[in-house]
Coordinates of N, CA and C in Angstrom, one line a residue:
M1 N 4.5 -28.9 19.6 CA 4.9 -27.5 19.4 C 5.2 -27.3 17.9
S2 N 5.8 -28.3 17.3 CA 6.1 -28.2 15.8 C 4.9 -28.1 15.0
E3 N 3.8 -28.8 15.4 CA 2.6 -28.8 14.7 C 1.9 -27.4 14.8
L4 N 2.1 -26.8 16.0 CA 1.5 -25.4 16.2 C 2.3 -24.4 15.3
L5 N 3.6 -24.5 15.2 CA 4.4 -23.6 14.5 C 4.2 -23.8 13.0
S6 N 3.7 -24.9 12.5 CA 3.5 -25.1 11.1 C 2.0 -24.8 10.7
S7 N 1.2 -24.4 11.7 CA -0.2 -24.1 11.4 C -0.4 -22.7 10.8
P8 N -1.0 -22.5 9.7 CA -1.2 -21.2 9.1 C -2.2 -20.4 10.0
V9 N -3.1 -21.0 10.6 CA -4.1 -20.3 11.5 C -3.3 -19.7 12.7
F10 N -2.3 -20.5 13.2 CA -1.6 -19.9 14.4 C -0.8 -18.7 14.0
W11 N -0.2 -18.7 12.8 CA 0.6 -17.5 12.4 C -0.3 -16.4 12.0
M12 N -1.5 -16.7 11.5 CA -2.5 -15.6 11.2 C -2.9 -14.9 12.5
C13 N -3.1 -15.7 13.6 CA -3.5 -15.1 14.9 C -2.3 -14.3 15.4
V14 N -1.1 -14.8 15.2 CA 0.1 -14.1 15.7 C 0.2 -12.7 14.9
S15 N 0.0 -12.7 13.6 CA 0.0 -11.5 12.8 C -1.0 -10.5 13.3
I16 N -2.2 -11.0 13.5 CA -3.2 -10.0 14.0 C -2.9 -9.5 15.4
A17 N -2.4 -10.3 16.3 CA -2.0 -9.9 17.6 C -0.8 -8.8 17.5
C18 N 0.1 -9.1 16.7 CA 1.2 -8.1 16.5 C 0.7 -6.8 16.0
Y19 N -0.2 -6.9 15.0 CA -0.8 -5.6 14.5 C -1.5 -4.9 15.5
A20 N -2.3 -5.6 16.3 CA -3.1 -5.0 17.4 C -2.1 -4.3 18.4
L21 N -1.0 -5.0 18.7 CA 0.0 -4.4 19.6 C 0.6 -3.1 19.0
G22 N 0.9 -3.2 17.7 CA 1.4 -2.0 17.0 C 0.4 -0.8 17.0
L23 N -0.8 -1.2 16.8 CA -1.9 -0.1 16.8 C -2.0 0.5 18.2
R24 N -1.8 -0.3 19.2 CA -1.9 0.2 20.6 C -0.7 1.1 20.9
I25 N 0.5 0.7 20.4 CA 1.7 1.5 20.6 C 1.5 2.9 19.9
Q26 N 1.0 2.8 18.6 CA 0.8 4.1 17.9 C -0.2 5.0 18.6
Q27 N -1.3 4.4 19.2 CA -2.2 5.3 19.9 C -1.6 5.9 21.1
K28 N -0.7 5.1 21.8 CA -0.1 5.6 23.0 C 0.9 6.7 22.7
T29 N 1.7 6.5 21.7 CA 2.8 7.5 21.4 C 2.3 8.6 20.5
G30 N 1.4 8.3 19.6 CA 0.9 9.3 18.6 C 1.9 9.7 17.6
S31 N 3.0 8.9 17.5 CA 4.0 9.1 16.5 C 3.8 8.4 15.2
P32 N 3.9 9.0 14.0 CA 3.7 8.4 12.7 C 4.8 7.3 12.5
L33 N 5.9 7.4 13.2 CA 7.0 6.4 13.1 C 6.6 5.1 13.6
C34 N 5.6 5.1 14.6 CA 5.1 3.8 15.1 C 4.0 3.3 14.3
N35 N 4.3 3.0 13.0 CA 3.2 2.5 12.1 C 2.9 1.1 12.5
P36 N 1.6 0.8 12.7 CA 1.2 -0.6 13.1 C 1.7 -1.7 12.2
L37 N 1.7 -1.4 10.9 CA 2.1 -2.5 10.0 C 3.6 -2.7 10.0
L38 N 4.3 -1.6 10.2 CA 5.8 -1.7 10.4 C 6.2 -2.5 11.6
I39 N 5.5 -2.2 12.7 CA 5.7 -2.8 14.0 C 5.4 -4.3 13.9
A40 N 4.2 -4.6 13.3 CA 3.8 -6.0 13.1 C 4.8 -6.8 12.3
S41 N 5.3 -6.2 11.2 CA 6.2 -6.8 10.3 C 7.5 -7.2 11.0
V42 N 8.0 -6.3 11.8 CA 9.2 -6.5 12.5 C 9.0 -7.6 13.6
L43 N 8.0 -7.5 14.3 CA 7.7 -8.5 15.4 C 7.5 -9.9 14.8
V44 N 6.7 -10.0 13.7 CA 6.5 -11.3 13.1 C 7.8 -11.9 12.5
G45 N 8.6 -11.0 11.9 CA 9.9 -11.4 11.4 C 10.8 -12.0 12.5
I46 N 10.8 -11.3 13.6 CA 11.7 -11.7 14.8 C 11.2 -13.1 15.3
L47 N 9.9 -13.3 15.4 CA 9.3 -14.6 15.8 C 9.6 -15.7 14.8
L48 N 9.5 -15.4 13.5 CA 9.8 -16.4 12.5 C 11.3 -16.9 12.7
V49 N 12.2 -15.9 12.8 CA 13.6 -16.3 12.9 C 13.9 -17.0 14.2
A50 N 13.3 -16.5 15.3 CA 13.5 -17.1 16.6 C 13.0 -18.6 16.7
S51 N 11.9 -18.8 16.0 CA 11.3 -20.1 16.1 C 11.8 -21.1 15.0
G52 N 12.6 -20.5 14.1 CA 13.1 -21.3 13.0 C 12.1 -21.7 11.9
T53 N 11.0 -20.9 11.8 CA 9.9 -21.2 10.9 C 10.3 -20.7 9.5
A54 N 10.1 -21.5 8.5 CA 10.4 -21.1 7.1 C 9.3 -20.1 6.7
Y55 N 9.7 -19.2 5.8 CA 8.8 -18.2 5.2 C 7.7 -18.9 4.5
Q56 N 7.9 -20.0 3.8 CA 6.9 -20.7 3.1 C 5.8 -21.1 4.0
T57 N 6.1 -21.5 5.2 CA 5.0 -21.8 6.2 C 4.2 -20.6 6.5
Y58 N 4.9 -19.5 6.7 CA 4.1 -18.3 7.1 C 3.3 -17.8 5.9
E59 N 3.8 -18.1 4.7 CA 3.1 -17.6 3.5 C 1.7 -18.0 3.4
S60 N 1.4 -19.3 3.9 CA 0.0 -19.8 3.9 C -0.9 -18.9 4.8
A61 N -0.3 -18.5 5.9 CA -1.1 -17.6 6.8 C -1.3 -16.2 6.1
G62 N -0.3 -15.8 5.4 CA -0.5 -14.5 4.6 C -1.6 -14.6 3.6
D63 N -1.7 -15.8 3.0 CA -2.8 -16.0 2.0 C -4.2 -15.8 2.7
L64 N -4.3 -16.3 3.9 CA -5.5 -16.2 4.7 C -5.9 -14.7 5.0
I65 N -4.8 -13.9 5.3 CA -5.0 -12.5 5.6 C -5.3 -11.8 4.3
S66 N -4.6 -12.1 3.2 CA -4.8 -11.4 2.0 C -6.2 -11.6 1.4
F67 N -6.9 -12.6 1.8 CA -8.3 -12.8 1.4 C -9.1 -11.6 1.7
F68 N -8.8 -10.9 2.8 CA -9.6 -9.8 3.3 C -9.2 -8.5 2.7
L69 N -8.2 -8.5 1.8 CA -7.7 -7.2 1.2 C -8.8 -6.6 0.3
T70 N -9.4 -7.5 -0.5 CA -10.5 -6.9 -1.5 C -11.7 -6.3 -0.7
P71 N -12.3 -7.1 0.2 CA -13.4 -6.4 0.9 C -13.0 -5.2 1.7
A72 N -11.8 -5.2 2.2 CA -11.3 -4.0 3.0 C -11.2 -2.8 2.1
T73 N -10.7 -3.1 0.8 CA -10.6 -2.0 -0.1 C -11.9 -1.5 -0.6
V74 N -12.9 -2.4 -0.8 CA -14.2 -2.0 -1.1 C -14.9 -1.2 -0.1
A75 N -14.6 -1.5 1.2 CA -15.2 -0.8 2.3 C -14.8 0.7 2.3
L76 N -13.7 1.1 1.6 CA -13.3 2.5 1.5 C -14.3 3.3 0.7
A77 N -15.3 2.6 0.1 CA -16.3 3.3 -0.7 C -17.2 4.1 0.3
V78 N -17.3 3.7 1.5 CA -18.2 4.3 2.5 C -17.8 5.8 2.7
P79 N -16.6 6.1 3.1 CA -16.2 7.6 3.2 C -16.3 8.3 1.9
I80 N -16.1 7.7 0.8 CA -16.2 8.3 -0.5 C -17.6 8.7 -0.7
F81 N -18.6 7.8 -0.4 CA -20.0 8.1 -0.6 C -20.4 9.3 0.2
R82 N -19.8 9.4 1.4 CA -20.2 10.5 2.3 C -19.7 11.9 1.8
K83 N -18.7 11.8 0.9 CA -18.1 13.0 0.4 C -18.3 13.2 -1.1
L84 N -19.4 12.7 -1.6 CA -19.7 12.8 -3.0 C -19.7 14.2 -3.5
D85 N -20.2 15.2 -2.6 CA -20.2 16.6 -3.1 C -18.8 17.1 -3.3
V86 N -17.9 16.7 -2.5 CA -16.5 17.1 -2.7 C -15.9 16.5 -3.9
L87 N -16.3 15.3 -4.2 CA -15.8 14.5 -5.4 C -16.3 15.2 -6.6
R88 N -17.6 15.6 -6.7 CA -18.1 16.2 -7.9 C -17.5 17.6 -8.1
A89 N -17.2 18.3 -7.0 CA -16.7 19.6 -7.2 C -15.2 19.6 -7.6
N90 N -14.5 18.5 -7.4 CA -13.1 18.4 -7.7 C -12.7 17.3 -8.6
L91 N -13.7 16.9 -9.5 CA -13.5 15.7 -10.3 C -12.3 15.8 -11.2
L92 N -12.2 16.9 -12.0 CA -11.1 17.0 -13.0 C -9.7 17.1 -12.3
P93 N -9.6 18.0 -11.2 CA -8.3 18.0 -10.5 C -7.9 16.6 -9.9
I94 N -8.9 15.9 -9.4 CA -8.6 14.5 -8.9 C -8.1 13.6 -9.9
L95 N -8.7 13.6 -11.1 CA -8.3 12.7 -12.2 C -6.9 13.2 -12.7
A96 N -6.7 14.5 -12.8 CA -5.4 15.0 -13.3 C -4.3 14.6 -12.3
G97 N -4.6 14.8 -11.0 CA -3.6 14.6 -10.0 C -3.2 13.1 -9.9
A98 N -4.2 12.2 -10.0 CA -4.0 10.8 -10.0 C -3.2 10.3 -11.2
L99 N -3.5 10.9 -12.4 CA -2.8 10.6 -13.6 C -1.3 11.0 -13.5
V100 N -1.0 12.2 -13.1 CA 0.3 12.7 -12.9 C 1.1 11.9 -11.9
G101 N 0.5 11.6 -10.8 CA 1.1 10.8 -9.7 C 1.4 9.4 -10.2
S102 N 0.5 8.8 -11.0 CA 0.8 7.4 -11.5 C 2.0 7.4 -12.5
L103 N 2.0 8.5 -13.4 CA 3.0 8.6 -14.4 C 4.4 8.8 -13.7
V104 N 4.4 9.7 -12.7 CA 5.7 9.9 -12.0 C 6.2 8.7 -11.3
S105 N 5.3 7.9 -10.7 CA 5.7 6.7 -10.0 C 6.3 5.7 -11.0
I106 N 5.7 5.5 -12.1 CA 6.2 4.5 -13.1 C 7.5 5.0 -13.7
V107 N 7.6 6.2 -14.1 CA 8.8 6.8 -14.8 C 9.9 6.8 -13.8
S108 N 9.7 7.1 -12.5 CA 10.8 7.2 -11.6 C 11.3 5.8 -11.3
V109 N 10.5 4.8 -11.3 CA 10.9 3.4 -11.1 C 11.8 3.0 -12.2
I110 N 11.4 3.3 -13.4 CA 12.2 2.9 -14.6 C 13.5 3.6 -14.6
G111 N 13.5 5.0 -14.3 CA 14.7 5.8 -14.3 C 15.7 5.3 -13.3
F112 N 15.2 5.1 -12.0 CA 16.1 4.7 -11.0 C 16.6 3.3 -11.2
S113 N 15.8 2.4 -11.8 CA 16.2 1.1 -12.1 C 17.4 1.1 -13.1
R114 N 17.3 1.9 -14.1 CA 18.4 2.0 -15.1 C 19.6 2.6 -14.4
L115 N 19.4 3.7 -13.6 CA 20.5 4.4 -13.0 C 21.3 3.4 -12.1
F116 N 20.6 2.6 -11.3 CA 21.3 1.7 -10.4 C 21.6 0.3 -10.9
G117 N 21.3 0.1 -12.2 CA 21.6 -1.2 -12.9 C 20.8 -2.4 -12.4
L118 N 19.6 -2.1 -12.0 CA 18.7 -3.3 -11.6 C 18.3 -4.1 -12.9
S119 N 18.1 -5.4 -12.6 CA 17.7 -6.2 -13.7 C 16.3 -5.9 -14.2
D120 N 16.0 -6.3 -15.5 CA 14.7 -6.0 -16.0 C 13.5 -6.6 -15.2
V121 N 13.8 -7.8 -14.7 CA 12.8 -8.5 -13.9 C 12.5 -7.7 -12.6
T122 N 13.5 -7.2 -12.0 CA 13.3 -6.4 -10.8 C 12.6 -5.1 -11.1
M123 N 13.0 -4.5 -12.2 CA 12.3 -3.3 -12.6 C 10.8 -3.5 -12.9
R124 N 10.5 -4.6 -13.6 CA 9.1 -4.9 -13.9 C 8.3 -5.2 -12.6
S125 N 9.0 -5.8 -11.6 CA 8.4 -6.1 -10.3 C 8.0 -4.8 -9.5
L126 N 8.9 -3.8 -9.7 CA 8.7 -2.6 -8.9 C 7.8 -1.5 -9.6
V127 N 7.5 -1.7 -10.9 CA 6.7 -0.7 -11.6 C 5.4 -0.4 -10.9
P128 N 4.6 -1.4 -10.5 CA 3.3 -1.1 -9.9 C 3.3 -0.9 -8.4
K129 N 4.5 -0.5 -7.8 CA 4.6 -0.4 -6.3 C 3.7 0.5 -5.6
S130 N 3.1 1.5 -6.3 CA 2.3 2.5 -5.7 C 0.8 2.3 -5.8
V131 N 0.4 1.1 -6.2 CA -1.0 0.8 -6.3 C -1.3 -0.4 -5.3
T132 N -2.6 -0.6 -5.0 CA -2.9 -1.5 -4.0 C -2.5 -3.0 -4.4
T133 N -2.3 -3.8 -3.5 CA -1.6 -5.1 -3.7 C -2.3 -6.0 -4.8
P134 N -3.7 -6.2 -4.8 CA -4.3 -7.0 -5.8 C -4.0 -6.6 -7.2
I135 N -4.1 -5.2 -7.4 CA -3.8 -4.7 -8.8 C -2.3 -4.8 -9.1
A136 N -1.4 -4.5 -8.1 CA 0.0 -4.5 -8.3 C 0.5 -5.9 -8.7
V137 N 0.0 -6.9 -8.0 CA 0.5 -8.3 -8.3 C 0.0 -8.7 -9.7
S138 N -1.2 -8.4 -10.0 CA -1.7 -8.7 -11.4 C -0.9 -8.1 -12.5
L139 N -0.5 -6.8 -12.3 CA 0.3 -6.1 -13.2 C 1.7 -6.6 -13.3
S140 N 2.2 -7.0 -12.2 CA 3.6 -7.6 -12.1 C 3.6 -8.9 -12.9
D141 N 2.6 -9.7 -12.7 CA 2.5 -11.0 -13.4 C 2.4 -10.8 -14.9
M142 N 1.6 -9.7 -15.3 CA 1.5 -9.4 -16.7 C 2.8 -8.9 -17.4
L143 N 3.6 -8.2 -16.6 CA 4.8 -7.7 -17.1 C 6.0 -8.7 -17.0
G144 N 5.7 -9.8 -16.3 CA 6.8 -10.8 -16.2 C 7.7 -10.5 -15.0
G145 N 7.1 -9.8 -14.0 CA 7.9 -9.6 -12.7 C 7.7 -10.7 -11.7
L146 N 8.3 -10.5 -10.6 CA 8.1 -11.4 -9.5 C 7.1 -10.9 -8.5
S147 N 6.0 -11.6 -8.3 CA 4.9 -11.1 -7.4 C 5.4 -10.9 -6.0
A148 N 6.3 -11.8 -5.5 CA 6.8 -11.6 -4.1 C 7.5 -10.3 -3.9
V149 N 8.4 -9.9 -4.9 CA 9.1 -8.7 -4.9 C 8.1 -7.5 -4.9
T150 N 7.1 -7.7 -5.8 CA 6.1 -6.6 -5.9 C 5.3 -6.4 -4.6
A151 N 4.9 -7.5 -4.0 CA 4.2 -7.4 -2.7 C 5.0 -6.7 -1.7
I152 N 6.3 -7.0 -1.6 CA 7.1 -6.4 -0.6 C 7.3 -4.9 -0.9
S153 N 7.5 -4.6 -2.2 CA 7.7 -3.2 -2.5 C 6.4 -2.4 -2.3
V154 N 5.2 -3.0 -2.5 CA 4.0 -2.3 -2.2 C 3.8 -2.0 -0.7
V155 N 4.1 -2.9 0.1 CA 4.1 -2.7 1.6 C 5.1 -1.7 2.0
F156 N 6.3 -1.8 1.5 CA 7.3 -0.8 1.9 C 7.0 0.6 1.5
T157 N 6.4 0.7 0.3 CA 6.0 2.0 -0.2 C 4.9 2.6 0.6
G158 N 3.9 1.8 1.0 CA 2.8 2.2 1.8 C 3.3 2.7 3.2
I159 N 4.2 1.9 3.8 CA 4.6 2.3 5.1 C 5.4 3.6 5.1
V160 N 6.3 3.7 4.2 CA 7.1 4.9 4.1 C 6.2 6.1 3.8
G161 N 5.3 5.9 2.9 CA 4.3 7.0 2.6 C 3.5 7.4 3.7
A162 N 3.0 6.5 4.5 CA 2.2 6.8 5.7 C 3.0 7.5 6.7
I163 N 4.2 7.2 6.9 CA 5.1 7.9 7.9 C 5.5 9.3 7.4
L164 N 5.9 9.4 6.2 CA 6.6 10.6 5.8 C 5.7 11.6 5.0
L165 N 4.7 11.2 4.3 CA 4.0 12.0 3.4 C 3.2 13.2 4.1
P166 N 2.5 12.9 5.2 CA 1.7 14.0 5.8 C 2.7 15.2 6.2
G167 N 3.8 14.9 6.9 CA 4.7 15.9 7.3 C 5.4 16.6 6.1
F168 N 5.7 15.8 5.0 CA 6.4 16.3 3.8 C 5.4 17.3 3.1
L169 N 4.2 16.8 2.9 CA 3.2 17.7 2.2 C 2.9 19.0 3.0
G170 N 2.9 18.8 4.4 CA 2.7 20.0 5.2 C 3.8 21.0 5.1
A171 N 5.1 20.5 5.0 CA 6.2 21.3 4.8 C 6.2 22.1 3.5
L172 N 5.6 21.5 2.5 CA 5.5 22.1 1.1 C 4.3 23.1 1.1
G173 N 3.5 23.2 2.2 CA 2.4 24.1 2.2 C 1.1 23.5 1.7
V174 N 1.1 22.2 1.6 CA -0.2 21.5 1.1 C -1.0 21.2 2.3
N175 N -2.0 22.0 2.5 CA -2.9 21.9 3.7 C -4.4 21.6 3.3
D176 N -4.7 21.7 2.0 CA -6.0 21.4 1.6 C -6.4 19.9 1.8
P177 N -7.5 19.6 2.4 CA -7.8 18.2 2.7 C -7.9 17.3 1.4
V178 N -8.4 17.9 0.3 CA -8.6 17.1 -0.9 C -7.2 16.8 -1.5
Q179 N -6.3 17.9 -1.5 CA -5.0 17.7 -2.1 C -4.2 16.7 -1.2
M180 N -4.3 16.8 0.1 CA -3.6 16.0 1.0 C -4.0 14.5 0.8
G181 N -5.3 14.2 0.8 CA -5.8 12.9 0.6 C -5.5 12.3 -0.7
L182 N -5.6 13.1 -1.8 CA -5.3 12.6 -3.1 C -3.8 12.2 -3.2
S183 N -3.0 13.0 -2.7 CA -1.5 12.8 -2.8 C -1.1 11.5 -2.0
I184 N -1.7 11.3 -0.8 CA -1.4 10.2 0.0 C -1.9 8.9 -0.7
G185 N -3.1 8.9 -1.1 CA -3.7 7.7 -1.7 C -3.0 7.3 -3.0
T186 N -2.7 8.3 -3.8 CA -2.0 8.0 -5.1 C -0.6 7.4 -4.9
A187 N 0.1 7.9 -3.9 CA 1.5 7.5 -3.7 C 1.6 6.3 -2.8
A188 N 0.7 6.1 -1.8 CA 0.9 5.1 -0.7 C -0.3 4.2 -0.5
H189 N -1.3 4.2 -1.5 CA -2.4 3.3 -1.5 C -3.1 3.0 -0.2
A190 N -3.4 1.8 0.1 CA -4.2 1.5 1.3 C -3.6 1.8 2.6
V191 N -2.3 1.5 2.7 CA -1.5 1.8 4.0 C -1.5 3.3 4.2
G192 N -1.3 4.1 3.2 CA -1.3 5.5 3.3 C -2.7 6.0 3.7
T193 N -3.7 5.4 3.1 CA -5.1 5.8 3.4 C -5.5 5.6 4.8
S194 N -5.0 4.6 5.5 CA -5.2 4.4 6.9 C -4.7 5.6 7.7
R195 N -3.6 6.2 7.2 CA -3.1 7.3 7.9 C -3.9 8.6 7.5
A196 N -4.3 8.6 6.2 CA -5.2 9.8 5.8 C -6.5 9.9 6.6
I197 N -7.0 8.7 6.9 CA -8.3 8.7 7.6 C -8.1 9.3 9.0
E198 N -6.9 9.1 9.6 CA -6.6 9.7 10.9 C -6.6 11.2 10.8
L199 N -6.2 11.7 9.6 CA -6.1 13.2 9.5 C -7.5 13.9 9.3
G200 N -8.4 13.1 8.8 CA -9.8 13.7 8.6 C -10.6 12.9 7.7
E201 N -11.9 13.1 7.7 CA -12.8 12.3 6.9 C -12.6 12.6 5.4
T202 N -12.4 13.9 5.1 CA -12.2 14.3 3.7 C -10.9 13.7 3.1
E203 N -9.8 13.8 3.9 CA -8.6 13.3 3.5 C -8.7 11.8 3.3
G204 N -9.4 11.1 4.2 CA -9.6 9.6 4.0 C -10.4 9.3 2.8
A205 N -11.5 10.0 2.6 CA -12.3 9.7 1.4 C -11.6 10.0 0.1
M206 N -10.8 11.1 0.0 CA -10.1 11.4 -1.2 C -8.9 10.4 -1.4
S207 N -8.3 9.9 -0.3 CA -7.2 9.0 -0.4 C -7.8 7.6 -0.9
G208 N -8.9 7.2 -0.3 CA -9.6 6.0 -0.8 C -10.0 6.0 -2.2
L209 N -10.5 7.2 -2.7 CA -10.8 7.3 -4.1 C -9.6 7.2 -5.0
A210 N -8.5 7.8 -4.5 CA -7.2 7.8 -5.3 C -6.7 6.4 -5.5
I211 N -7.0 5.5 -4.5 CA -6.5 4.1 -4.7 C -7.1 3.5 -5.9
G212 N -8.4 3.6 -6.1 CA -9.1 3.1 -7.3 C -8.7 3.8 -8.6
V213 N -8.7 5.1 -8.5 CA -8.4 5.9 -9.7 C -6.9 5.6 -10.2
A214 N -6.0 5.7 -9.2 CA -4.6 5.5 -9.6 C -4.3 4.1 -10.0
G215 N -5.0 3.1 -9.4 CA -4.9 1.7 -9.8 C -5.3 1.5 -11.2
L216 N -6.5 2.1 -11.5 CA -7.0 2.0 -12.9 C -6.1 2.6 -13.9
L217 N -5.7 3.9 -13.6 CA -4.8 4.6 -14.5 C -3.5 3.9 -14.7
T218 N -2.9 3.4 -13.6 CA -1.7 2.6 -13.7 C -1.8 1.4 -14.6
A219 N -2.9 0.7 -14.4 CA -3.1 -0.5 -15.3 C -3.2 -0.1 -16.7
V220 N -3.9 1.0 -17.0 CA -4.0 1.5 -18.4 C -2.6 1.9 -19.0
I221 N -1.9 2.6 -18.2 CA -0.6 3.1 -18.6 C 0.4 1.9 -18.8
V222 N 0.4 1.0 -17.9 CA 1.3 -0.1 -18.0 C 0.9 -1.0 -19.2
S223 N -0.4 -1.2 -19.4 CA -0.8 -2.1 -20.6 C -0.5 -1.4 -21.9
V224 N -0.7 -0.1 -22.0 CA -0.4 0.6 -23.3 C 1.1 0.6 -23.5
G225 N 1.8 0.9 -22.4 CA 3.3 1.0 -22.5 C 3.9 -0.3 -22.9
S226 N 3.4 -1.4 -22.3 CA 4.0 -2.7 -22.6 C 3.7 -3.1 -24.0
A227 N 2.5 -2.7 -24.5 CA 2.1 -3.0 -25.9 C 2.9 -2.2 -26.9
I228 N 3.3 -1.0 -26.6 CA 4.1 -0.1 -27.5 C 5.5 -0.6 -27.5
F229 N 6.1 -0.9 -26.3 CA 7.5 -1.2 -26.3 C 7.8 -2.7 -26.3
A230 N 6.8 -3.5 -26.5 CA 7.0 -5.0 -26.5 C 7.9 -5.4 -27.7

């Protein structure tokens, strides 16, 4: 039994099974609160504690799953390609929206970190929280942050965004598919995009596009900012 619990492949299969269960629950309930990633995270956490398995053991399984992050992100190019006409017609607003969203994310992290007295290392780890994990971790390493904290903040941001953003944007009167998708993708990266795809093909395409644009802009902003204030 101990050999099984120490196997990365076993925990990878457990993670996939928990996510599949979470997806099933979401489909049955139709509630955005039943986010599959949130459900899977809670279930896996409970199983780790109950079995007495160290996080370091599970981390190896996480590395196996993380391997598929890049091809999954690249696959988002498919809905973008299908909506090239929408992209061309809204190119400048998309770039402007992603730029403003990236700036607001970075500035708000710095502002709240100062307000609540967080350490510089924690602040640097949280700065890239709104971009997809591969970019966020690279930026965190460049800034001298903790990649583990960055990864957790990225997942948390994505889950909260996927749950709250569609309803929040609707309450603000944002009903345009392009605006909806761009807002979700810029603020909540890939996890939010999975929710945007459920809203519609245009929302999903614009959200997928925002992941790349916001990630690139965030990298530029952080690089320039770190060079200026170093």
